[in-house]
PDB file of C-alpha atoms in Angstrom:
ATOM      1  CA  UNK Q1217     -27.538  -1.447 -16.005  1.00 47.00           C
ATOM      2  CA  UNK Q1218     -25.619  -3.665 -18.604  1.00 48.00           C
ATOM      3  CA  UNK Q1219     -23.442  -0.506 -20.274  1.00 47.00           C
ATOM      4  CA  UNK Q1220     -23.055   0.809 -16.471  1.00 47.00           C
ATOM      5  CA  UNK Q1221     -21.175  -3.100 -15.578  1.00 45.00           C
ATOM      6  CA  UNK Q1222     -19.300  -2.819 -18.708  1.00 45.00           C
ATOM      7  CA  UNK Q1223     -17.863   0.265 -18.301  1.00 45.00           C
ATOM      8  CA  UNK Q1224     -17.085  -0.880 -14.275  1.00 46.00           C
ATOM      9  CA  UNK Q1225     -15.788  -3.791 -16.081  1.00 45.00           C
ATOM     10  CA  UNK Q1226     -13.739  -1.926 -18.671  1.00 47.00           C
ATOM     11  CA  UNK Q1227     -12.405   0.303 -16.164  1.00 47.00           C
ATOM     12  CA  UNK Q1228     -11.154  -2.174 -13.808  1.00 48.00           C
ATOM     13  CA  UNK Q1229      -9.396  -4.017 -16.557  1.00 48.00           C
ATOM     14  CA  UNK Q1230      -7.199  -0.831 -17.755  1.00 48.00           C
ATOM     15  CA  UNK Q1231      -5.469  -0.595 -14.090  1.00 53.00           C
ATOM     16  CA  UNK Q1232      -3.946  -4.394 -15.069  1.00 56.00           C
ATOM     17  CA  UNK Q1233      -0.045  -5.090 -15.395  1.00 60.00           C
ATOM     18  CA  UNK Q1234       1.519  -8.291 -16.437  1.00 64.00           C
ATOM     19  CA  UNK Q1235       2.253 -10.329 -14.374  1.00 68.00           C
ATOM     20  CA  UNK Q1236       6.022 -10.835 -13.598  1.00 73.00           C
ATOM     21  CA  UNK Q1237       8.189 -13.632 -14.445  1.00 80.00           C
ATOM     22  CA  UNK Q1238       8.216 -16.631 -11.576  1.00 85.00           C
ATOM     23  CA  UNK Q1239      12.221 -15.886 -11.006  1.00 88.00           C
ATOM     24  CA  UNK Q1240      11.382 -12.296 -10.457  1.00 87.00           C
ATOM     25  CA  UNK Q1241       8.891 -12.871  -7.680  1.00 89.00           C
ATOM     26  CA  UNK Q1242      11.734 -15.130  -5.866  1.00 92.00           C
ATOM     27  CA  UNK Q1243      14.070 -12.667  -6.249  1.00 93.00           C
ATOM     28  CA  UNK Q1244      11.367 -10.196  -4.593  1.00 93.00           C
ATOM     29  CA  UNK Q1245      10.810 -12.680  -1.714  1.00 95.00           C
ATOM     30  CA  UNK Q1246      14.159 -13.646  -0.799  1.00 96.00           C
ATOM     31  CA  UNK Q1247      14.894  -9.653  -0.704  1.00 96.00           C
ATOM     32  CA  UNK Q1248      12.141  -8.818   1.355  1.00 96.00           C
ATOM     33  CA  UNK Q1249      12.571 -11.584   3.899  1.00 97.00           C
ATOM     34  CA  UNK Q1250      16.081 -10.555   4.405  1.00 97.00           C
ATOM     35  CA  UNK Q1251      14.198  -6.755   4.876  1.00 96.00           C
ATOM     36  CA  UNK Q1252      11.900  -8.932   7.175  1.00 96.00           C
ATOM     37  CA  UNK Q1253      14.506 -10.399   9.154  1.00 97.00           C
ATOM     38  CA  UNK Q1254      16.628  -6.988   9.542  1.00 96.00           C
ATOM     39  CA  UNK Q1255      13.676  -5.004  10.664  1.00 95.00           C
ATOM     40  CA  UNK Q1256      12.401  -8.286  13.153  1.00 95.00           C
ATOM     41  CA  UNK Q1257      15.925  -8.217  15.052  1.00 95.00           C
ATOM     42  CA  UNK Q1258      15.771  -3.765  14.623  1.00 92.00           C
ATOM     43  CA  UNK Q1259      12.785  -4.403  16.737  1.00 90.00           C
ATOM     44  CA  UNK Q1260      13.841  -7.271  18.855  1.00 91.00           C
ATOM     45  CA  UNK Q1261      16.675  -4.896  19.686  1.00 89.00           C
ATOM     46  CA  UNK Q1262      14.492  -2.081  20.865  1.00 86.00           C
ATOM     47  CA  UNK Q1263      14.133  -1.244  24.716  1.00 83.00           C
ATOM     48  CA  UNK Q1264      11.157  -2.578  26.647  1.00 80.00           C
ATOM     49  CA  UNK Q1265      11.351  -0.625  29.211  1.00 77.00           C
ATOM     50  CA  UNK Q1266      10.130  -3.135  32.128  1.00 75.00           C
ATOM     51  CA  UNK Q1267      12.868  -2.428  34.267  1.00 71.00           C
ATOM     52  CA  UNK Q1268      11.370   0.966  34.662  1.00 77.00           C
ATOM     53  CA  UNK Q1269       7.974  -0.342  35.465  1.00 77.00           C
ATOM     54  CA  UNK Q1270       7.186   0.191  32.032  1.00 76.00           C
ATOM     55  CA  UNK Q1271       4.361  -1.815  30.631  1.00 76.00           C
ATOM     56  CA  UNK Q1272       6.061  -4.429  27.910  1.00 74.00           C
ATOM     57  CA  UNK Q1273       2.838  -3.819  25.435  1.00 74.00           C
ATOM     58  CA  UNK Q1274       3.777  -0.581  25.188  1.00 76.00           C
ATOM     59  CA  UNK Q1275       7.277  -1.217  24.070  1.00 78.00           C
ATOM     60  CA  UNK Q1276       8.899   0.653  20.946  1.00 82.00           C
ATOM     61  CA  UNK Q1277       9.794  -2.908  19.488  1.00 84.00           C
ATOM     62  CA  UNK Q1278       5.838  -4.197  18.919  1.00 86.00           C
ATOM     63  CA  UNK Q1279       4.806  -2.610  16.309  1.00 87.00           C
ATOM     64  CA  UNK Q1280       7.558  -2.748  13.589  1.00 90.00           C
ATOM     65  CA  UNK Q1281       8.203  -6.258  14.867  1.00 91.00           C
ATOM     66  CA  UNK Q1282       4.371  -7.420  13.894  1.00 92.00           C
ATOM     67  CA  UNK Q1283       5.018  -5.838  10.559  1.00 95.00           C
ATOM     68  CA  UNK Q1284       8.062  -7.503  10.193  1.00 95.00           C
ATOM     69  CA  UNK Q1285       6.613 -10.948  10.817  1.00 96.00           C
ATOM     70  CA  UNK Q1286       3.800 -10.306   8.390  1.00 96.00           C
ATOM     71  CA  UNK Q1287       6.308  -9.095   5.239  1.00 96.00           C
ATOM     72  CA  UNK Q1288       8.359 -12.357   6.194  1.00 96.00           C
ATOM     73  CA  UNK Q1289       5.350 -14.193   5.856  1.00 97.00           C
ATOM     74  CA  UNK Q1290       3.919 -12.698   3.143  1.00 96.00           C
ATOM     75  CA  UNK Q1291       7.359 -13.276   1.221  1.00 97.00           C
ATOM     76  CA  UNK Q1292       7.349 -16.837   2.187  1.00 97.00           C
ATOM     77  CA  UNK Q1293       4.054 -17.495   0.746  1.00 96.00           C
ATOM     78  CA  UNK Q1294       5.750 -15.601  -2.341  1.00 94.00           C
ATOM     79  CA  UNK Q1295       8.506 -17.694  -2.751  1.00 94.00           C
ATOM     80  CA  UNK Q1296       6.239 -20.935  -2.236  1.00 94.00           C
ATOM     81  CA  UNK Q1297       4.421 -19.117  -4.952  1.00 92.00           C
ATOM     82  CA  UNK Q1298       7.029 -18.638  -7.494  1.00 90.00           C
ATOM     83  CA  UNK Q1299       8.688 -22.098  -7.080  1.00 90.00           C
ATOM     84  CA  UNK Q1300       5.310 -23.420  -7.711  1.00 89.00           C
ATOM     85  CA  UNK Q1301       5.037 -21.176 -11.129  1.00 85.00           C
ATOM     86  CA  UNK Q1302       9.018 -22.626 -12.393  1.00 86.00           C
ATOM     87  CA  UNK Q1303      11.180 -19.885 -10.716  1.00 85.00           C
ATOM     88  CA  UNK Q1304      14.230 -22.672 -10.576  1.00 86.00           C
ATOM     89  CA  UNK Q1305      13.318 -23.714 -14.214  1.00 83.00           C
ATOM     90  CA  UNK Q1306      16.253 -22.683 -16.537  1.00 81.00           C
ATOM     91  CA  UNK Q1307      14.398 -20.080 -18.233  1.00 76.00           C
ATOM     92  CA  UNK Q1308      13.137 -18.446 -14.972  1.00 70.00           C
ATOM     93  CA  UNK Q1309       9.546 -19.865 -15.024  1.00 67.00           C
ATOM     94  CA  UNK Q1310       7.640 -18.007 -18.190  1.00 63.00           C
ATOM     95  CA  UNK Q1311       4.930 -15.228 -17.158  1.00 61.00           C
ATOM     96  CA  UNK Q1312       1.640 -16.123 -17.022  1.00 59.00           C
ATOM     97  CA  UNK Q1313      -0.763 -15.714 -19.736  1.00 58.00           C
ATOM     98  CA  UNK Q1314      -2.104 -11.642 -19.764  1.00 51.00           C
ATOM     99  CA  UNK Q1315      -3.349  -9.290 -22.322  1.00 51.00           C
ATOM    100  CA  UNK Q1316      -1.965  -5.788 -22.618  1.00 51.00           C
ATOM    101  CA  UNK Q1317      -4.135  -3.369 -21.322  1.00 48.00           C
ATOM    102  CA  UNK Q1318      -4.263   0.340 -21.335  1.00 55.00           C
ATOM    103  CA  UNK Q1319      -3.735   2.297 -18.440  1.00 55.00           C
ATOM    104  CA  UNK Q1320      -0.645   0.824 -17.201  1.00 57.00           C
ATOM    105  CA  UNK Q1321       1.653   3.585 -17.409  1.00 69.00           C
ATOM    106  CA  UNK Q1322       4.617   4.927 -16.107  1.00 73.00           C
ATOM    107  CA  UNK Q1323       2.921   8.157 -15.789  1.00 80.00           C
ATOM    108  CA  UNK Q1324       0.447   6.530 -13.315  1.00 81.00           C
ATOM    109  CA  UNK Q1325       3.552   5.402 -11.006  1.00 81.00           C
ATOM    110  CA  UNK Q1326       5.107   8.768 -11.354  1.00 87.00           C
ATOM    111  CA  UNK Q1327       1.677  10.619 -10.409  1.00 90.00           C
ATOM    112  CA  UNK Q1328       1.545   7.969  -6.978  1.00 91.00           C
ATOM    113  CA  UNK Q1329       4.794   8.929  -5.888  1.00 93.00           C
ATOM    114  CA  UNK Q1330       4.630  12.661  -6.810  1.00 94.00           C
ATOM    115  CA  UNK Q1331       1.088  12.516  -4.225  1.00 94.00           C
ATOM    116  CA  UNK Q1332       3.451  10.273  -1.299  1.00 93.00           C
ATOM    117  CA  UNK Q1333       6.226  12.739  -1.587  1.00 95.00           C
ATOM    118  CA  UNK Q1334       3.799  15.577  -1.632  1.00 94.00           C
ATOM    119  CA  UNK Q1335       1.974  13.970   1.179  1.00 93.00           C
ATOM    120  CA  UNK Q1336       5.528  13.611   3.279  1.00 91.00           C
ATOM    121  CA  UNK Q1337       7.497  17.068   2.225  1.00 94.00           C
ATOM    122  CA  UNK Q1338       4.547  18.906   1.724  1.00 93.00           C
ATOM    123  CA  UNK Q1339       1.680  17.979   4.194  1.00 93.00           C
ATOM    124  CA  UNK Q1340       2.985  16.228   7.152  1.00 92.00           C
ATOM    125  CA  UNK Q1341       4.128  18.857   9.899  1.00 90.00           C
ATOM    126  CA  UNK Q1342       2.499  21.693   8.217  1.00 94.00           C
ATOM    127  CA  UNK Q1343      -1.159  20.814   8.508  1.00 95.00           C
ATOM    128  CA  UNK Q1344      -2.839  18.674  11.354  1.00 95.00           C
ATOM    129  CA  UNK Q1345      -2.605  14.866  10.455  1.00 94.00           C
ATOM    130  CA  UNK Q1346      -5.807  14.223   9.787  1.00 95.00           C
ATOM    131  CA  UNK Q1347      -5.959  16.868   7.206  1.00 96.00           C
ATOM    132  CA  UNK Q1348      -2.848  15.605   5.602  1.00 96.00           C
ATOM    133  CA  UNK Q1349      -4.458  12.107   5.073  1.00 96.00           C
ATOM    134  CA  UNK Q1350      -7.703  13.528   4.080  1.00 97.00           C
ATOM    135  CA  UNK Q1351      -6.440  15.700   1.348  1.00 97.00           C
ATOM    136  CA  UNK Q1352      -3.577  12.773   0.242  1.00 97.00           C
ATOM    137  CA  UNK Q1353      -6.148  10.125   0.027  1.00 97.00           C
ATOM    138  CA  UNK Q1354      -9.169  12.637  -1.832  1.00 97.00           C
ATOM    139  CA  UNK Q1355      -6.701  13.568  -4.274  1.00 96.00           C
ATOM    140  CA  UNK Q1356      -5.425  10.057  -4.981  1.00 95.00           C
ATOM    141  CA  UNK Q1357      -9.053   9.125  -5.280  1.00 95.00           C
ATOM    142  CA  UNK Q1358     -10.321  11.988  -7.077  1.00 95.00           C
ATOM    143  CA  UNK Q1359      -6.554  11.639  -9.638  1.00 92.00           C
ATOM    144  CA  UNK Q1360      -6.900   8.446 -10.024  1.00 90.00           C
ATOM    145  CA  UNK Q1361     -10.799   7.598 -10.638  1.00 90.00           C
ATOM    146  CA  UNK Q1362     -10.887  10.595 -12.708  1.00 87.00           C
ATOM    147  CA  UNK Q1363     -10.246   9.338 -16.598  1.00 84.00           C
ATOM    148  CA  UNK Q1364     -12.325   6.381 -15.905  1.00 86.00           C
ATOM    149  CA  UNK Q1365     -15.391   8.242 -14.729  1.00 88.00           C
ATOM    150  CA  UNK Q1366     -17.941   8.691 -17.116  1.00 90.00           C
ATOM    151  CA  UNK Q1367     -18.100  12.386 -17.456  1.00 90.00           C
ATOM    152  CA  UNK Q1368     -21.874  12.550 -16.379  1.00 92.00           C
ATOM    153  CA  UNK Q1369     -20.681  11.116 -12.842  1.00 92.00           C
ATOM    154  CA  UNK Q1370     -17.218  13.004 -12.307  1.00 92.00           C
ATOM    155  CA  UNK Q1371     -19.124  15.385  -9.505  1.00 95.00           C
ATOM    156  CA  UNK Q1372     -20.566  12.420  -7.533  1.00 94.00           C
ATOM    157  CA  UNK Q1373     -16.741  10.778  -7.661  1.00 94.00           C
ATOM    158  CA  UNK Q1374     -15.181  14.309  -6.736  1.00 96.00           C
ATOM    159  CA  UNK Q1375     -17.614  14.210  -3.781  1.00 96.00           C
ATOM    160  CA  UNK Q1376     -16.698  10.111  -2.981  1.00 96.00           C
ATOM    161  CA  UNK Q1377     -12.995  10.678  -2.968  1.00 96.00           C
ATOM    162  CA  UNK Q1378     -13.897  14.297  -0.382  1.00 97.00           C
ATOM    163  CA  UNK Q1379     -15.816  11.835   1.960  1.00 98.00           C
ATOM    164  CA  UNK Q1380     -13.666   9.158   1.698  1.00 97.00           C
ATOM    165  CA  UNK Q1381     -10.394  11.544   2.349  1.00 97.00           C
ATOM    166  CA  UNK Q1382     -12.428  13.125   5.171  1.00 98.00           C
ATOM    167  CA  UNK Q1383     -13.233   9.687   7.032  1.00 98.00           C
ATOM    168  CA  UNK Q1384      -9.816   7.949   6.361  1.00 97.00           C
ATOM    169  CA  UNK Q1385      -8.205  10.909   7.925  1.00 96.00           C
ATOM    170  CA  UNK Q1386     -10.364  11.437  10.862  1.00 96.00           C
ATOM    171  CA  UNK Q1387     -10.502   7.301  11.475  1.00 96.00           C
ATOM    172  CA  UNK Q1388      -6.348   6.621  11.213  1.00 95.00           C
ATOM    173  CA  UNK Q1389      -5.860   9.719  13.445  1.00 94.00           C
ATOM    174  CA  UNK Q1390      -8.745   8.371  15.884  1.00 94.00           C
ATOM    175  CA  UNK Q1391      -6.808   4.926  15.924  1.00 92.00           C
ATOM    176  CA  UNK Q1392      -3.065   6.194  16.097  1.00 88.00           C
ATOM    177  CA  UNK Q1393      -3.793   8.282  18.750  1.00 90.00           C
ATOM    178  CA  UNK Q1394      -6.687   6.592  20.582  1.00 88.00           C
ATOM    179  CA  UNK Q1395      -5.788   3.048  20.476  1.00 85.00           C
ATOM    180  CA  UNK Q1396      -1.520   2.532  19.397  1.00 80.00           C
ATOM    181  CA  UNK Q1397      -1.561   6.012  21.599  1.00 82.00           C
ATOM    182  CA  UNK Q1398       0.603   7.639  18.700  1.00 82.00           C
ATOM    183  CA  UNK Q1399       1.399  11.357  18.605  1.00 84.00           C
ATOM    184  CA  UNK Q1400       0.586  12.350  15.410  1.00 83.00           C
ATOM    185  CA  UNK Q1401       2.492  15.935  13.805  1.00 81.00           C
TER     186      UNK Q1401
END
């Protein structure tokens, strides 16, 4: 049991980055608030379609505006965050204290977007929805737990990432269409 939370422990550590410097996340904040803000009025801007009888829950506007609200918020906190750190220090605020690990890689960034492009140009409108997510979020699993898997429990982590692709895609497709009452492709 103790080599088994090591190498859980181990593991967990390699998918670490540094941390950035304090100016950096304010930088990152102000930019996406102003995102936040631009995408709140896209949304405020939307039709509601009341004066058609439509229902004003159901308008275009709801969704992207809740989003919206929770980026600006989330960037406020942010910015709270990285004043709080020395962002308006004249050296920017210095990064806090970290270790290089392995595993943070380039490579790994490359390999995420090559699976969301793959997932948008390749999957989406080609293959029911649910299938789409179910294969995009097995093989992310499966990629991505696959060099820190001992090699004695690779098969039982192939068949994780299969079940957890299969219920991810089946549950957001059950919810888009069910409860937001989203056509799906």
């Amino acid at each position: 049991m103790g080599s088994r939370r090591a190498v859980a422990d181990e593991s967990a550590a390699s998918h670490v980055t540094p941390p950035p410097k304090a100016r950096t996340d304010l930088i990152t904040a102000a930019v996406l608030l102003a995102f936040a803000a631009a995408a709140f009025a896209g949304a405020w801007a939307m039709p509601t379609f009341t004066d058609r009888g439509g229902d004003p829950f159901t308008a275009p506007g709801i969704v992207p505006g809740f989003h919206a609200v929770i980026i600006g918020v989330l960037s406020l906190v942010l910015g709270v965050r990285a004043v709080l750190r020395g962002a308006l220090r004249a050296d920017g605020g210095p990064p806090p204290e970290w270790r290089r690990v392995e595993g943070a890689s380039n490579l790994r960034l490359a390999l995420a977007a090559a699976l969301g492009v793959g997932l948008v140009f390749g999957l989406i409108g080609r293959v029911p929805f649910w299938i789409a997510a179910a294969v995009f979020v097995a093989s992310f699993t499966i990629l991505f737990e696959w060099p820190i898997t001992p090699r004695e429990q690779r098969l039982r982590r192939i068949a994780e990432g299969i079940a957890l692709g299969l219920v991810t895609g089946v549950v957001v497709t059950l919810v888009f269409e069910r409860l937001f009452l989203v056509r799906l492709p």
